[in-house]
Structure formats: C-alpha cells, structure tokens
Coordinates of C-alpha atoms (C1' of nucleotides) in Angstrom, one line a residue:
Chain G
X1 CA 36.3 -14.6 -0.4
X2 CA 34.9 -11.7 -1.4
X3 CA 31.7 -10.0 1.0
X4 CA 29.4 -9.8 -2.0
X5 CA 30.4 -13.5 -2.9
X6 CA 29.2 -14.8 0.6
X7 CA 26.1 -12.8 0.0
X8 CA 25.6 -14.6 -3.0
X9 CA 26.0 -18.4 -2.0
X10 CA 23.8 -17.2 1.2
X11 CA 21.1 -16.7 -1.3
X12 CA 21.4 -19.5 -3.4
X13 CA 21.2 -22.0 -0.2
X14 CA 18.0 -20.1 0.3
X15 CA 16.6 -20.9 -2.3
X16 CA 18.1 -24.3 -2.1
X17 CA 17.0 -25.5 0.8
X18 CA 14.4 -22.8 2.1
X19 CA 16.7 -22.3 5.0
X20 CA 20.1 -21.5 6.0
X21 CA 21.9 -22.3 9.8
X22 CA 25.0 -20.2 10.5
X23 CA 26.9 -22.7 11.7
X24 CA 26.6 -24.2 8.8
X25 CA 27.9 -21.2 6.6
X26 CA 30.6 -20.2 9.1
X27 CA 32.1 -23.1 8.3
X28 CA 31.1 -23.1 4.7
X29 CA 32.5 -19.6 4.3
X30 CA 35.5 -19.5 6.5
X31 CA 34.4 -16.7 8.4
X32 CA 32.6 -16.2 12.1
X33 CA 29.3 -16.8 12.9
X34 CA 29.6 -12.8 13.8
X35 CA 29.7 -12.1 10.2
X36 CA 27.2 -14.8 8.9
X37 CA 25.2 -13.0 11.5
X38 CA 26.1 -9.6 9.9
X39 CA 26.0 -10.6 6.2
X40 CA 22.1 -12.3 7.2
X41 CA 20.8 -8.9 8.9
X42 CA 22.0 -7.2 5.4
X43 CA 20.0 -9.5 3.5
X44 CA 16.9 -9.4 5.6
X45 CA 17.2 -6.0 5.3
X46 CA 16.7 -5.9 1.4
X47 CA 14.4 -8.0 2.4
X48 CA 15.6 -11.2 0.2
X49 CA 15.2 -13.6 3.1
X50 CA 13.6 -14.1 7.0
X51 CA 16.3 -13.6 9.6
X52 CA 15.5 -16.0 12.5
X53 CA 17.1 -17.7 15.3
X54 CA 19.7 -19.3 14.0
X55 CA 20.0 -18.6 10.6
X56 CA 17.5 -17.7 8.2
X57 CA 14.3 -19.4 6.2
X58 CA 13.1 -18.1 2.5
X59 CA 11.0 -14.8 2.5
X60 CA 7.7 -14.0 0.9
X61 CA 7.0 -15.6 -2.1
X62 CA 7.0 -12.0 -3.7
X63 CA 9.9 -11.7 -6.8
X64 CA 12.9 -10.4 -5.4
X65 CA 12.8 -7.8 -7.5
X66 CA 9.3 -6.4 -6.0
X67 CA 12.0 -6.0 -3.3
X68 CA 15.0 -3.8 -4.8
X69 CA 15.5 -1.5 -1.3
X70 CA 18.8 -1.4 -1.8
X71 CA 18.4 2.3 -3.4
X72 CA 16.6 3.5 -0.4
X73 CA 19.0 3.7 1.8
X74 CA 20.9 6.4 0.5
X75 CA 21.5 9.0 3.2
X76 CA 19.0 11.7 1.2
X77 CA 16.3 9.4 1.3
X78 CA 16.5 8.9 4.7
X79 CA 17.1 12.3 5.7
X80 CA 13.7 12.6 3.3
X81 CA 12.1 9.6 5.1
X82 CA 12.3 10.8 8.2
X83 CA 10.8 14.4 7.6
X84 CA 8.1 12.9 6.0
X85 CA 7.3 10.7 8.8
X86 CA 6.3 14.0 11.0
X87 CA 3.2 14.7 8.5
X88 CA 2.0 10.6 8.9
X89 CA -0.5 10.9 11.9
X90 CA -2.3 7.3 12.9
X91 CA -5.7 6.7 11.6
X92 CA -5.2 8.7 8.6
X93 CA -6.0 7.9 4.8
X94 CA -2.0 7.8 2.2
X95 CA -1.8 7.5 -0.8
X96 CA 1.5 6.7 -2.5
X97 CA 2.7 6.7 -6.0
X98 CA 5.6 3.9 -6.8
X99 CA 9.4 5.1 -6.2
X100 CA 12.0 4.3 -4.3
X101 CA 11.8 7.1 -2.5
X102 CA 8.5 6.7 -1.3
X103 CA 9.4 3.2 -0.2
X104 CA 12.1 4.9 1.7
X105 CA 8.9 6.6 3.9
X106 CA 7.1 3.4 4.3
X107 CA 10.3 1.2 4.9
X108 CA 10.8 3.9 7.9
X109 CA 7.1 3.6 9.7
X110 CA 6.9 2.3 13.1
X111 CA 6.0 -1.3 12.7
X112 CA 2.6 -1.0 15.2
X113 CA 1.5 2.1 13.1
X114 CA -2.3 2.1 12.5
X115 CA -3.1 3.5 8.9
X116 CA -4.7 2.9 5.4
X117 CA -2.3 2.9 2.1
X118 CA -3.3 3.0 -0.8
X119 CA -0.8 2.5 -3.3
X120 CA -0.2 1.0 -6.9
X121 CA 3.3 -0.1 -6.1
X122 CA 4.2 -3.7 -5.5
X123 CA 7.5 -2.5 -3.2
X124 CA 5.5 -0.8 -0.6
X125 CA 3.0 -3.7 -0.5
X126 CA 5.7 -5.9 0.0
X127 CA 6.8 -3.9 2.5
X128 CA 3.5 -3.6 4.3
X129 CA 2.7 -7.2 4.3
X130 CA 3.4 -7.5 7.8
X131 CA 2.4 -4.4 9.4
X132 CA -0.4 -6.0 11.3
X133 CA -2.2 -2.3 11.6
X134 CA -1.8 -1.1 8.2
X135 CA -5.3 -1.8 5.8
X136 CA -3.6 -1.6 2.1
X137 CA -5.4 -0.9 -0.9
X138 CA -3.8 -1.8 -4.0
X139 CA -4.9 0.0 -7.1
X140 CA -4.5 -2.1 -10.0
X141 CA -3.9 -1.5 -13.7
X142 CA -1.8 -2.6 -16.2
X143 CA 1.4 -3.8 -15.0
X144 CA 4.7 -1.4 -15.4
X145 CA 7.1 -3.9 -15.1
X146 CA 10.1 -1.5 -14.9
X147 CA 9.0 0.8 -12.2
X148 CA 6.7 -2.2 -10.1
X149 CA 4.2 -0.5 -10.4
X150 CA 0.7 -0.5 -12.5
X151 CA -0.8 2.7 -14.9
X152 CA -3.1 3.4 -17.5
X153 CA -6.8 4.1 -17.5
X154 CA -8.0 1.2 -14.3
X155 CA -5.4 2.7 -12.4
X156 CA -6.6 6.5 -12.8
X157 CA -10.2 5.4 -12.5
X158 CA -9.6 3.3 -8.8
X159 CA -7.7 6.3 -8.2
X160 CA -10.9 8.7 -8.2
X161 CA -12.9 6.1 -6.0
X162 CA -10.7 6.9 -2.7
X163 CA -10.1 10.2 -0.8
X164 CA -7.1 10.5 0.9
X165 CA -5.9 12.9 3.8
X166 CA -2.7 13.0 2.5
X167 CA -0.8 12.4 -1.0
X168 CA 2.9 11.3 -1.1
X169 CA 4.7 12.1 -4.0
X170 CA 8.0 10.3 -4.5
X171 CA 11.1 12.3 -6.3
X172 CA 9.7 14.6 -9.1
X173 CA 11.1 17.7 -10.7
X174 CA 9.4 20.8 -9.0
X175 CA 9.9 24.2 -10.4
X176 CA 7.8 27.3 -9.5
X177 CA 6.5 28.4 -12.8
X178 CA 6.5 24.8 -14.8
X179 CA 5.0 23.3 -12.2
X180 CA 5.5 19.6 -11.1
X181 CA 7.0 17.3 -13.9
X182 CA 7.7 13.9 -14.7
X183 CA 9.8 11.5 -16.0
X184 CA 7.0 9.1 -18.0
X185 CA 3.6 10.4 -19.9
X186 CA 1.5 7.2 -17.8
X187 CA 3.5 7.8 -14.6
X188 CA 2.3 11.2 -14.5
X189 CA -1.4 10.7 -15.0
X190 CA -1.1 8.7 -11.9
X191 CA 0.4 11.3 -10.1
X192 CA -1.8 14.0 -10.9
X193 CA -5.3 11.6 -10.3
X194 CA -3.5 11.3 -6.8
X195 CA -2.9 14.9 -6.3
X196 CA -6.5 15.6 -7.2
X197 CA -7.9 13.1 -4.6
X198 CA -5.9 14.3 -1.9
X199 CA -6.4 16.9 0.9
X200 CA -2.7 17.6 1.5
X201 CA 0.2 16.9 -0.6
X202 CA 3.6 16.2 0.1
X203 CA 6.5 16.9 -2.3
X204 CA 9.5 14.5 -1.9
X205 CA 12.4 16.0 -3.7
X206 CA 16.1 16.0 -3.7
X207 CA 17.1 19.5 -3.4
X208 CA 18.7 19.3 -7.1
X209 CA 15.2 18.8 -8.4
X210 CA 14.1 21.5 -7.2
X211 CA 13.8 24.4 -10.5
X212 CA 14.5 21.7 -12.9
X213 CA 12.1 19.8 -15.2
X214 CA 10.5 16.8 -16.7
X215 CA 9.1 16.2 -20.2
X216 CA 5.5 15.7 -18.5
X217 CA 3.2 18.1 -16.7
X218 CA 1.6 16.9 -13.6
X219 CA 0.2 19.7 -12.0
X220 CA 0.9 23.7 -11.0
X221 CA 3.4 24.3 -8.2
X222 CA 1.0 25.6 -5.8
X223 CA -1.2 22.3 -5.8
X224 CA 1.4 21.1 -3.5
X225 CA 1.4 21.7 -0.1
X226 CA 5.0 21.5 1.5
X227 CA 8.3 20.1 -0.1
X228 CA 10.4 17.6 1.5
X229 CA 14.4 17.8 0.8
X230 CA 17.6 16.4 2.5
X231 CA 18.5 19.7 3.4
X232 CA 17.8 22.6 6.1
X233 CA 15.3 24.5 4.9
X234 CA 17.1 27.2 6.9
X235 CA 20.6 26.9 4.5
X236 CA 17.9 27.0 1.5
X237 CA 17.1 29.5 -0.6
X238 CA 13.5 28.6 -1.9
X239 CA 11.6 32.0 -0.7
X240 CA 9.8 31.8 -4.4
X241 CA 8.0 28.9 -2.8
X242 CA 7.2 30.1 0.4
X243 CA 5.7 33.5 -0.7
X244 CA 3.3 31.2 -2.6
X245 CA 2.2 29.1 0.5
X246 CA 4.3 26.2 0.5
X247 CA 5.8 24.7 3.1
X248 CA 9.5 24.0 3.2
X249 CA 11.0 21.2 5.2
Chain Q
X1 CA 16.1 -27.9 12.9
X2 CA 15.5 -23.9 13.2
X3 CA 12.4 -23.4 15.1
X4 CA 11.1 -21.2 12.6
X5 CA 10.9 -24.6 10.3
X6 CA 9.4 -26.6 13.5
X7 CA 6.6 -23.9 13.4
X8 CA 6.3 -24.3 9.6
X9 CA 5.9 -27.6 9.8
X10 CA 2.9 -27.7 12.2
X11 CA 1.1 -25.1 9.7
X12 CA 1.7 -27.2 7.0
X13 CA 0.5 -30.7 9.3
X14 CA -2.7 -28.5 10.2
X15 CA -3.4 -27.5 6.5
X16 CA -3.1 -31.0 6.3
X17 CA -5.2 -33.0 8.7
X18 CA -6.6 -30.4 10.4
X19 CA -5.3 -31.4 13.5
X20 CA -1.7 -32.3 15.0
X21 CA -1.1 -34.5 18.1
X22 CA 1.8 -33.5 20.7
X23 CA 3.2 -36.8 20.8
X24 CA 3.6 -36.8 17.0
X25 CA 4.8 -33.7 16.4
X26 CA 7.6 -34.2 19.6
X27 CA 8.4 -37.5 17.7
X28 CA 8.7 -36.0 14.4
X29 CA 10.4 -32.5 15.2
X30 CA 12.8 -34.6 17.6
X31 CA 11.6 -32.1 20.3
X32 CA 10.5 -32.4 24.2
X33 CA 6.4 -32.3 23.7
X34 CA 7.3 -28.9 26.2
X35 CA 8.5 -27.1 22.9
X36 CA 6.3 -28.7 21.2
X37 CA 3.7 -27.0 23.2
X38 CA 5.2 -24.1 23.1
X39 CA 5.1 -23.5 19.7
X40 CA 1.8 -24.6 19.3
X41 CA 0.9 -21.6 22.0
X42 CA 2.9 -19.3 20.1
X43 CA 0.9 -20.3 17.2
X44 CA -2.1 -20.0 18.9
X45 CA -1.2 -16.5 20.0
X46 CA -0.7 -15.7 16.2
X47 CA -4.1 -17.1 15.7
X48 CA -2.9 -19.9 12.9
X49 CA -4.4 -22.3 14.6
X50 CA -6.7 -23.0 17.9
X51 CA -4.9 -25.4 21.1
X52 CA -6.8 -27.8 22.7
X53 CA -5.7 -30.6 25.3
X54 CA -3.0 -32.8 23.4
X55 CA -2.2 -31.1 20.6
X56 CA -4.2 -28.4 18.2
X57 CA -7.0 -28.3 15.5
X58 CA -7.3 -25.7 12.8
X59 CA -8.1 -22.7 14.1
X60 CA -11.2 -19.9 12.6
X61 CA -11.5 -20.3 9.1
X62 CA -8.2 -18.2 8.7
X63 CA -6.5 -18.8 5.9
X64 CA -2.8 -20.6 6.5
X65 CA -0.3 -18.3 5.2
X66 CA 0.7 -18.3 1.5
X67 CA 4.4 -18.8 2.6
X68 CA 3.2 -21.9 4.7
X69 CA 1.3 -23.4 2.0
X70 CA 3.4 -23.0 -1.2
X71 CA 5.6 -26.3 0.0
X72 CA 2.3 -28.5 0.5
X73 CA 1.8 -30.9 -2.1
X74 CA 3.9 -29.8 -4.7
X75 CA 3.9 -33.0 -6.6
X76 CA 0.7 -32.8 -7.2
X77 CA 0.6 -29.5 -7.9
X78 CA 3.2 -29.9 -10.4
X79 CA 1.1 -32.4 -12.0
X80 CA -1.8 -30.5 -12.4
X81 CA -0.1 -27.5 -13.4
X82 CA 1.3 -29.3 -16.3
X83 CA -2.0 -30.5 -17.7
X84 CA -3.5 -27.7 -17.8
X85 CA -0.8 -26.0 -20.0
X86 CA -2.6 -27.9 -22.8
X87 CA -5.6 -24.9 -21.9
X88 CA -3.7 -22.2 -22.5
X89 CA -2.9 -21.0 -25.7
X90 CA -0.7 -17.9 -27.3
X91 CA -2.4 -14.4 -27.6
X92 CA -5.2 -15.5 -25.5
X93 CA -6.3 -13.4 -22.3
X94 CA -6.4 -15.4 -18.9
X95 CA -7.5 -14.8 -15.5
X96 CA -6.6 -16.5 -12.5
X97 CA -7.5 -16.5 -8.9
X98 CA -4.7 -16.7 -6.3
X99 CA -3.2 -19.6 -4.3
X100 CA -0.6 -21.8 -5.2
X101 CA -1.9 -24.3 -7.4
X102 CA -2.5 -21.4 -10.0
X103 CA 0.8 -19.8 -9.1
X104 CA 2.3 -23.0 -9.8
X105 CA 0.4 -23.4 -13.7
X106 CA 2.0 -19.6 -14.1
X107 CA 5.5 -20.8 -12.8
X108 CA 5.1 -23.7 -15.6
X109 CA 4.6 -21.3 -19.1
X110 CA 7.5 -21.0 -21.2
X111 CA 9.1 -18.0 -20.6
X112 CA 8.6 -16.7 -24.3
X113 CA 4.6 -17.1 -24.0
X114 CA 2.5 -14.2 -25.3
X115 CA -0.1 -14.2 -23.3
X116 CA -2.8 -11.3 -21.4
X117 CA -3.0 -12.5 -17.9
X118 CA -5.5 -10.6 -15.2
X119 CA -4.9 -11.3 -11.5
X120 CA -5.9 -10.4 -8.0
X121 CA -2.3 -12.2 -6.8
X122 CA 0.6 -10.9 -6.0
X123 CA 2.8 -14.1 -6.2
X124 CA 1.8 -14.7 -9.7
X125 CA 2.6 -10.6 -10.7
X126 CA 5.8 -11.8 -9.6
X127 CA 6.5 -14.5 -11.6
X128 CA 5.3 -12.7 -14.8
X129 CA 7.3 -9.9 -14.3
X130 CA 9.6 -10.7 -16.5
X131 CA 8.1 -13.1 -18.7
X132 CA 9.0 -10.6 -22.2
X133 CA 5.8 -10.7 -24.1
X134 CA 3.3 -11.6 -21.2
X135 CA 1.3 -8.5 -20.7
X136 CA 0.1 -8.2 -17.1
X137 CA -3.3 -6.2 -15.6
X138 CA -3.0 -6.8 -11.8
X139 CA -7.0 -6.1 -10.3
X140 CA -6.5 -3.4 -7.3
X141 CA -8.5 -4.2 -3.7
X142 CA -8.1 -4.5 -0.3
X143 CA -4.7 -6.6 0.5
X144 CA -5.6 -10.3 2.1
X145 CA -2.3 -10.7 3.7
X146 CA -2.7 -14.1 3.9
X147 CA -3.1 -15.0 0.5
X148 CA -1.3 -12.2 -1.2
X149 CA -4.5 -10.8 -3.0
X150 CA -7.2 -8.6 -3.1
X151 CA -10.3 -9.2 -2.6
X152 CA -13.2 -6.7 -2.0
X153 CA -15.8 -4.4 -4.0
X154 CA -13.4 -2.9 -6.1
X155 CA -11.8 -6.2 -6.8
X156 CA -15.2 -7.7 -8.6
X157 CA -15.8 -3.9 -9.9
X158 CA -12.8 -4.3 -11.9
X159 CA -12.7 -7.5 -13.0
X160 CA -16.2 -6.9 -14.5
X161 CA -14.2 -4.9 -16.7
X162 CA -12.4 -7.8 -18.4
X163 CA -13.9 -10.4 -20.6
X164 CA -11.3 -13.6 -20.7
X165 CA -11.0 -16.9 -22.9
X166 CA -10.0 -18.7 -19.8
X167 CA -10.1 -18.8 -16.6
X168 CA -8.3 -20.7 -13.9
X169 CA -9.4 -21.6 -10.6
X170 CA -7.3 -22.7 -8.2
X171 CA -7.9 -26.0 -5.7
X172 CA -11.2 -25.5 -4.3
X173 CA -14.1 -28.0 -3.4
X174 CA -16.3 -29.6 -6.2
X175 CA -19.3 -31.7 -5.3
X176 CA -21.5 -32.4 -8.3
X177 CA -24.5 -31.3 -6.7
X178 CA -23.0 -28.8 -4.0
X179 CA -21.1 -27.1 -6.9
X180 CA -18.2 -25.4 -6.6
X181 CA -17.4 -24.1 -3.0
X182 CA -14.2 -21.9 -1.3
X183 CA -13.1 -21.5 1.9
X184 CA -13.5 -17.6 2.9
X185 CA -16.5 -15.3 1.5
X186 CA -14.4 -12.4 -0.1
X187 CA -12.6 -15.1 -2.3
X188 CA -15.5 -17.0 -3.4
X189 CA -17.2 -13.7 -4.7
X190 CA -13.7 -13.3 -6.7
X191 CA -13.7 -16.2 -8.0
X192 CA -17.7 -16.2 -9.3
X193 CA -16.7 -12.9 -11.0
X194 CA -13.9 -14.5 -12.8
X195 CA -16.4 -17.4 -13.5
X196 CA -18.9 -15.0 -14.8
X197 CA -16.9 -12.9 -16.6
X198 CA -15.1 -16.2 -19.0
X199 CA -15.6 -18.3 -21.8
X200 CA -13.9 -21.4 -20.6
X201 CA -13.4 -22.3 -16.9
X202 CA -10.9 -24.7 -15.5
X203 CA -10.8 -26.1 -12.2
X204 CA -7.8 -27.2 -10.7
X205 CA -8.9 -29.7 -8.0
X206 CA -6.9 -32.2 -5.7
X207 CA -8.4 -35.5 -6.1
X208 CA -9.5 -35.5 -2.6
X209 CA -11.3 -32.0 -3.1
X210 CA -13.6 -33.4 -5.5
X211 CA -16.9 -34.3 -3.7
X212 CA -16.4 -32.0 -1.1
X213 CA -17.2 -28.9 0.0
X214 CA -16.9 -25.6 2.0
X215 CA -18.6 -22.9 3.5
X216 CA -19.2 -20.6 0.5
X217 CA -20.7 -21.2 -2.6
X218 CA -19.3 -20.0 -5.9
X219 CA -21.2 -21.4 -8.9
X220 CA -23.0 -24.6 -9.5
X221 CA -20.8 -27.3 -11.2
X222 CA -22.2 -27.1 -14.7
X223 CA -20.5 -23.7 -14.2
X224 CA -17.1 -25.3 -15.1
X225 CA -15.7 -26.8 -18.5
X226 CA -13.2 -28.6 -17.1
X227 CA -11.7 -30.2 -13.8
X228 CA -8.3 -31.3 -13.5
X229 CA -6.7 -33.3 -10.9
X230 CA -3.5 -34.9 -10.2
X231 CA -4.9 -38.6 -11.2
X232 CA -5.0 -40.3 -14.4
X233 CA -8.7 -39.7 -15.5
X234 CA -8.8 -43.1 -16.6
X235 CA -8.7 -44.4 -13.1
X236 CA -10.9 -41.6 -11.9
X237 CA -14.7 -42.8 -11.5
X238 CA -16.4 -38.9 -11.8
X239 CA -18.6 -40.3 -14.2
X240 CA -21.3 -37.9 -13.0
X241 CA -19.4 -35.0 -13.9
X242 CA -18.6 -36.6 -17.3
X243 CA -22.3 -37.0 -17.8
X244 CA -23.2 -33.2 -16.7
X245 CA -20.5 -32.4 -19.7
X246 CA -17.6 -31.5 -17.6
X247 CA -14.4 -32.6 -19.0
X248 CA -12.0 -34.4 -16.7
X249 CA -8.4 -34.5 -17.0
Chain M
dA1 C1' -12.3 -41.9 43.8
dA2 C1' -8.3 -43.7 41.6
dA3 C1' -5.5 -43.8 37.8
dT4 C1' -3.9 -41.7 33.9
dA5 C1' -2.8 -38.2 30.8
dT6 C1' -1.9 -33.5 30.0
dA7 C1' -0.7 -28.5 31.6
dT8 C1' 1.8 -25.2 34.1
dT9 C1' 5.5 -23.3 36.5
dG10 C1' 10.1 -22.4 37.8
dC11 C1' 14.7 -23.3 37.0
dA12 C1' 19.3 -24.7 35.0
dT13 C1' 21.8 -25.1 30.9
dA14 C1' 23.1 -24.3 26.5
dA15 C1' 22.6 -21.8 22.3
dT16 C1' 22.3 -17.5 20.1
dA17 C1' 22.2 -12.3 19.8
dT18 C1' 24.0 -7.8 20.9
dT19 C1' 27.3 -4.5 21.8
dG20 C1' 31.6 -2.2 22.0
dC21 C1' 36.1 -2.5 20.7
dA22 C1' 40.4 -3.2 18.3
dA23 C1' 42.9 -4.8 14.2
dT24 C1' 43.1 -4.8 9.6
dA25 C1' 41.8 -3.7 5.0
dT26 C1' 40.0 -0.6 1.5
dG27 C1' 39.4 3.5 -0.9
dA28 C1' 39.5 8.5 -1.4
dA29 C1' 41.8 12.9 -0.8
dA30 C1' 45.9 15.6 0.0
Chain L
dT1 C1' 53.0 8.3 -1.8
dT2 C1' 51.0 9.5 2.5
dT3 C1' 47.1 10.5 5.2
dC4 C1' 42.7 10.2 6.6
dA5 C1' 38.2 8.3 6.7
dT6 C1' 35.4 4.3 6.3
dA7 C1' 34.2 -0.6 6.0
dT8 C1' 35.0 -5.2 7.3
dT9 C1' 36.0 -8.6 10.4
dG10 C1' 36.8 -11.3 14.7
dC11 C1' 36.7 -11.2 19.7
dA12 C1' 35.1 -10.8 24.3
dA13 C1' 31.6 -9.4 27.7
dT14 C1' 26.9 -9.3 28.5
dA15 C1' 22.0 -9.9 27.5
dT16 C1' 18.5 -12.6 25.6
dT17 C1' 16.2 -16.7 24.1
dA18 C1' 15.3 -21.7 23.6
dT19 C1' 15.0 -26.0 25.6
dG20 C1' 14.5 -29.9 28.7
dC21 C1' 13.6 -31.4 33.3
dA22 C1' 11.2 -31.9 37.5
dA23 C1' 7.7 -30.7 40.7
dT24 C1' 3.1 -29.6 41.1
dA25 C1' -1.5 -28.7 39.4
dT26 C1' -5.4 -29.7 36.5
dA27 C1' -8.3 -32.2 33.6
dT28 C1' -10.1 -36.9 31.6
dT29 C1' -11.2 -41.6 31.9
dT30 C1' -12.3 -45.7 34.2

DNA sequence: AAATATATTGCATAATATTGCAATATGAAA
DNA sequence: TTTCATATTGCAATATTATGCAATATATTT
C-alpha cells in the first residue's frame, strides 16, 4: 500500500470515529506501529489531526483547508522563517498579511512566545490557537476564499485602528524603482494599509522576486525596511538596495 | 480508551451536570479512580474545570472548549438546526453568533444556497468556505480561543456596520421575564449588537435552557421573534412566550 | 473519638515514544 | 544502464509516560 494511501484511510477513521489507536491501524495497514507513529507525526504536522498517546483524536474544528501547511515547508521558506524570527522580539505588536510564507514564520515561533498578532488570515490563526501567550487580533472583511484570508474596505479600515512595531510582508515582487507589487488589486490594498501602520517592515522574498514585478503597486521600495531571502546576503548582489537604506538578510 | 478521549469525556460530563463524581467516572472510563484523579488534576491544572473532594464541579465561568463541546447533544442540535432552515431564505443577509448549535444550522444549508452570512466564528468561516454562492464577511476582534471567535470593541464596531434580515443566536438562556442571558460578558455584548442590528431574531434554545438564566444580560425577551427548541411545540407549555408574541417552534 | 471516605506518595509494571541504524526501495543524474 | 542521493520502513536499545496497587496521611461524618 501505497504511503499517501495510509495517509488517507488515517484521515477518514478520523473523521469516522474522532479518534484513531495505532494498534489498531498497524494491523489495519500491514505496517509497524513505527510507521503509524511516523505517518501520525506527518499528519499532525499539517495539522489535520491531534497526535496523542496512543494514536490520535480529530483537530480543531477549523476546515482543513484553513490548514494547507503543506507548502510551507519548503526549504526557502524555512531558510526565510528562520531569519525572520531574529527581528520577532517578545512583547511586541505583528502584523501579518495572509501567505504561506508568512505562515511559515508563525508555524516557526517558540510555542511560550509572548506577543500580539494581528492578522487577517485564517491559517495563522489556526496556527495560533494554542499559543497560550499570543493575544490575536483578527481583522475581518469580506471573505477571500482562495487565499483564507479577508479584504475590501472593513479590512483596510480595522487595519488603520492598530499600530504595529513591526509589519510582515509574505512573498511579493520587490524591485528598486517599481517598488513593491502584487499579485491581486484587493490583496494589495491590504498590504499597503499594513505598511502604513507599521514602524518597521519586513520584506519576505524569494530571491527570484527580487527585480521582478506584479500588476499592482503597493508601495515604493524604500518603505521597506530590510528584505528577507533564502540566500546569503554575502553571495548576493543587491547593493542597489543597500545604498538606499535597506537591510539585506 | 486513549486518555485524551477519558479527558474529553469529563469536559463534556461537566458541560453537562456541572459536576462529575470519581466513582462514576472510574466506573464509566473502566479506570482506577487514581487515573481518574489524575486526569481530573491535570484538568484542573488546565483550568477546565475546579477539583474538589470526590470528584470536580465546573470550574470559573470559562468557557469549555469548542472542540469539547461540538459532540454534546448533537441530536438535538440537529433537530433544531433543521427547523430553523425554514428561517432562512435565498439572497437574504444573516448574522450568526458562534457556538455549535449555529455552526450546526450552517453545516445543514444546501450547499448551492445564495446567501450573505456575517460572523464572529471561525468554525462557521469554515464550513462556508466553499459553499459556491455564499458570500462570507467574517467581523475581525480579539481571538476567544475557546470559542473560536472574536469578541471585543472592534467586534460590535463592526458589526454596527451591517444591517441583517436575520439573525441567529445560538443556545443561550431564555426566561420570559429575565430575558435573554449568556454565559461570559464579551459574548453577550456580541450577541445584543447582532440583536440590535436585525430585523428578525431567532433563538435556538435547548428545551431545558428555556426559563433559565445566566450571568449577563443580552436583551429582554420581547427582543426575539422566534425560539426554537428541540421539542414538538405542541407539547411545549411556553404559553407565556406565545402570549408576549414570540413564535415557538 | 471512632469510623469511614478520600488524598497523597512511592513504586512496580506495562505501554508507548524516541533515537539511531541498517535494509530496501525510489527517483534523479551521469 | 549505472550510480548516487534520498526516502521509506522495520528493528532494537533506551527513555518516557501511564496506570494500578499498597501504605500512609488527611479530611468528613457519625
């Protein structure tokens, strides 16, 4: 049988029964409780189910779909992650927009980590759910239901009610005369309302983003404060961006 | 039995009765009353509930988990959700509280509904998300991760920007001359917005709910157009709240 | 105070988890 | 194809956790 298979009927006992004890599907599988144990630990780690002693019991009652992390664990995005992390100080005020690869940040914060999010994207509050330290806002709007995330006009206006210390902007096209750009018209208001509320914005980009362009405008290049890639900034070539003030990590 | 389910199980027993005996519980869980007790401290370390000599009562008014109550009383639930689908109508614009009795109306539409729903809960974004033709606004505000919603200043702000042909309220107390009354402060100032802010108002109400009451007032009962319940109104006697002109189903 | 019920503690046993490792399978590159 | 890297799986050794039992302590009732 096939690994994805297992995965599968794992999932539909879940939502079976609510639960799901390895002995159980060791024997229901033909494979070792080693593996159930394995193939368990994946799918708690998309988050699709509870991993507990035993076997497992049925998640949050939040769609699976609120829960799609398999795309953030691509190696970039948790290179990314994991620079980001060093600008994340306790007590301190984030502000998120929706994307995977912010997700990837907050998917990589130490669990005890004392902070307030705020955020319009359903992933990173499902994410944050249990991070008994963590006060999220949730800033609501019309509901996006392709990116899990909410826009439009309530969203730009709850926007300009918070201040945040700092402004995490997930993959965008960054390029030293257009400016930032995006991919969507509403997804870009959004960004920009953040930007504008923010003391300190960080840029997280895949290095092949950097110099290219979106239909949208968001903002100028210098409204951002550093830019985050997978690479060394020492291999990089980005001087254009350092001469005017921006951080490269 | 996983433990994780034993621990469920008490919630759920505590939600119920508001109190659980050791002696019971050992029976019913097929466990030494030493586990029992156990779990009830780790429970008690959580804060879901408060241990006293020979078994537990409910703790502060903390709310039971979302998780732990969306398996308690689902008949009835079902039920209720079912009449009042007869409420709600194509193209019209609803708003609904969280919990699960509401959740479970939400889970009951057909999936080709066209409908304008505004919520403060996460469970029922994601259910909607991909009901086609239902157009979502989620109301942003401070994360209640107990209930999966928001609550909070900017909660009623924003819903004081919506004007709805119905709203839905989920189980919560009804005394005729109490009114209506919920069990934590931010929610019942949620809910009194949505009241305040619709045409038509339906309470979904256990049977045993009705002529009861909690801590904080909402609205007074002449608030509310309808109530329904789980029992056959014929062999209800609420003739009081048939005589202040609230219809009972 | 005596009798009874409930709690606490330490301990033994069994169940489960973790880790490193080796065998095998799979897929990509030369 | 061959070769190399990577992923998957089972196994064994070790660590951790869960559970019941018994001895003792503490509270509650009569």
């Amino acid at each position: 049988m096939l690994k994805e298979e297992r995965l599968q009927k794992i999932i539909e006992q879940i939502a079976q029964d609510n639960k799901v004890v390895l002995d159980d599907l060791s024997r229901l599988l033909n494979v070792s409780t080693d593996t159930v144990r394995r193939d368990i630990k994946e799918l708690s780690d998309k988050g699709l189910l509870k991993a507990v002693r035993g076997g497992a019991i049925i998640g949050s009652p939040v769609h699976p779909h609120f829960k799609e992390r398999q795309h953030i664990d691509t190696q970039h995005k948790k290179v990314i992650a994991q620079k980001a992390l060093e600008f994340i100080k306790p007590g301190q005020v984030i502000i998120l927009n929706g994307g995977t690869t912010t997700t990837a940040v907050i998917a990589a914060l130490p669990r005890d980590i004392n902070l307030t999010v705020i955020t319009n994207s359903f992933p990173v509050v499902s994410i944050l759910e249990d991070y008994p330290h963590v006060t999220v806002f949730f800033i609501g709007g019309e509901l996006n239901k392709h990116a899990f995330s909410t826009t439009g006009h309530e969203t730009i206006e709850a926007i300009r009610n918070f201040r945040a210390d700092v402004c995490l902007l997930g993959i965008c096209s960054i390029d030293l005369k257009l400016g930032l750009t995006g991919f969507t018209y509403q997804e870009s208001l959004v960004d920009r309302a953040m930007i504008e509320t923010s003391k300190y914005v960080i840029a997280l980009s895949t290095y092949d983003k950097i110099g290219a362009s979106d239909p949208y405008y968001v903002c100028a290049a210098n409204a951002i404060d550093v830019i985050v890639t997978e690479k060394d900034p020492s291999t990089t070539d980005l001087s254009g961006f350092k001469e005017a003030g921006i951080l490269i990590k």
